[in-house]
Amino acid sequence: MMDALTTNGIVFLRPQGGFEPSSQPGLWKEVSVAGDTFMLRKSRSDRDRGKPCTGPGESNILTDGCLIDLCGATLLWRSSISRSQTPVGLFAVSVVMFVW
């Protein structure tokens, strides 16, 4: 099967220990077009891919709290369960007003 990396890379970071206040950031890893994961290249435009991530616990599946970097645009991935428990609406506004 043919596989490739995008020109500027699609990278993600999975928090260690879940998406909790005490969790630690993981390592940034790059995902290929076919979904394989690799350590970062020396530079985003480098033609040589990084070392494959094949150890136990390694996957391309996003978990709650993953950061996804799409060439400078960083997104926060939230699971559907976590999104349903996220404060919204007037509660969020009241917290902002209280802090302000």
C-alpha atoms as one frame of an Amber mdcrd trajectory, in Angstrom:
protein
   0.000   0.000   0.000   1.280   3.431  -0.897   1.603   5.981   1.916   2.890
   9.538   2.220   3.204  12.489   4.563   1.646  15.839   3.766   3.962  18.682
   2.770   3.695  20.592   6.051   2.619  17.715   8.259  -0.420  16.884  10.321
   0.708  16.394  13.899  -1.074  15.559  17.110  -0.331  15.487  20.821  -2.133
  13.098  23.157  -2.170  14.087  26.861  -0.781  11.434  29.192  -3.215  10.424
  31.909  -6.325  11.670  30.132  -7.613  15.218  29.845  -7.407  16.142  33.528
  -5.817  19.101  35.354  -3.018  16.785  36.545  -2.272  15.247  33.111   1.039
  15.836  31.365   1.535  16.575  27.667   2.706  13.728  25.492   4.988  13.966
  22.477   3.970  15.540  19.188   3.624  12.848  16.523   2.912  13.003  12.824
   0.208  11.040  11.055   0.530   9.878   7.446  -2.138   9.875   4.744  -2.802
   6.169   5.475  -3.010   6.818   9.232   0.391   5.524  10.378   2.088   7.514
  13.143   5.696   8.717  13.191   7.950  10.773  15.406   8.382  14.317  14.075
  10.620  14.995  11.094  13.653  17.282  11.502  11.621  20.027   9.839   8.043
  20.016   8.622   9.090  20.150   4.980  11.760  17.419   5.273  11.189  14.556
   2.811  12.453  11.898   5.251   9.811  10.649   7.668  10.488  10.229  11.371
  10.852   6.954  13.231   7.647   4.835  13.145   5.630   4.739  16.378   4.861
   1.056  16.820   5.188   0.417  20.557   2.458  -0.674  22.955  -0.199   1.975
  23.434   0.660   3.697  20.160  -2.252   4.430  17.844  -3.703   7.057  15.578
  -6.997   7.136  17.490  -7.815  10.519  18.982  -8.697  10.631  22.669 -10.252
  13.399  24.721  -7.906  16.373  24.974  -5.738  15.631  21.918  -4.296  18.649
  20.165  -4.233  18.483  16.366  -1.980  20.871  14.451  -2.925  21.367  10.810
  -0.018  23.476   9.558  -0.377  26.092  12.286  -4.099  25.834  13.018  -4.368
  23.984  16.331  -7.579  22.189  17.261  -8.633  20.636  20.567 -10.346  17.249
  20.179 -13.138  16.575  22.681 -15.006  13.273  22.964 -18.796  13.300  22.697
 -19.128  12.334  26.378 -16.858  15.181  27.487 -18.627  17.675  25.234 -21.968
  16.766  26.807 -20.498  17.551  30.253 -18.882  20.851  29.211 -20.475  23.936
  30.781 -22.324  25.998  28.196 -24.677  28.900  27.895 -25.442  31.068  30.899
 -23.230  29.037  33.244 -20.140  29.778  31.148 -21.085  33.471  30.928 -21.606
  33.652  34.705 -18.160  32.124  35.339 -16.525  34.630  32.991 -18.375  37.530
  34.654 -17.397  36.271  38.126 -13.703  36.042  37.182 -13.768  39.395  35.438
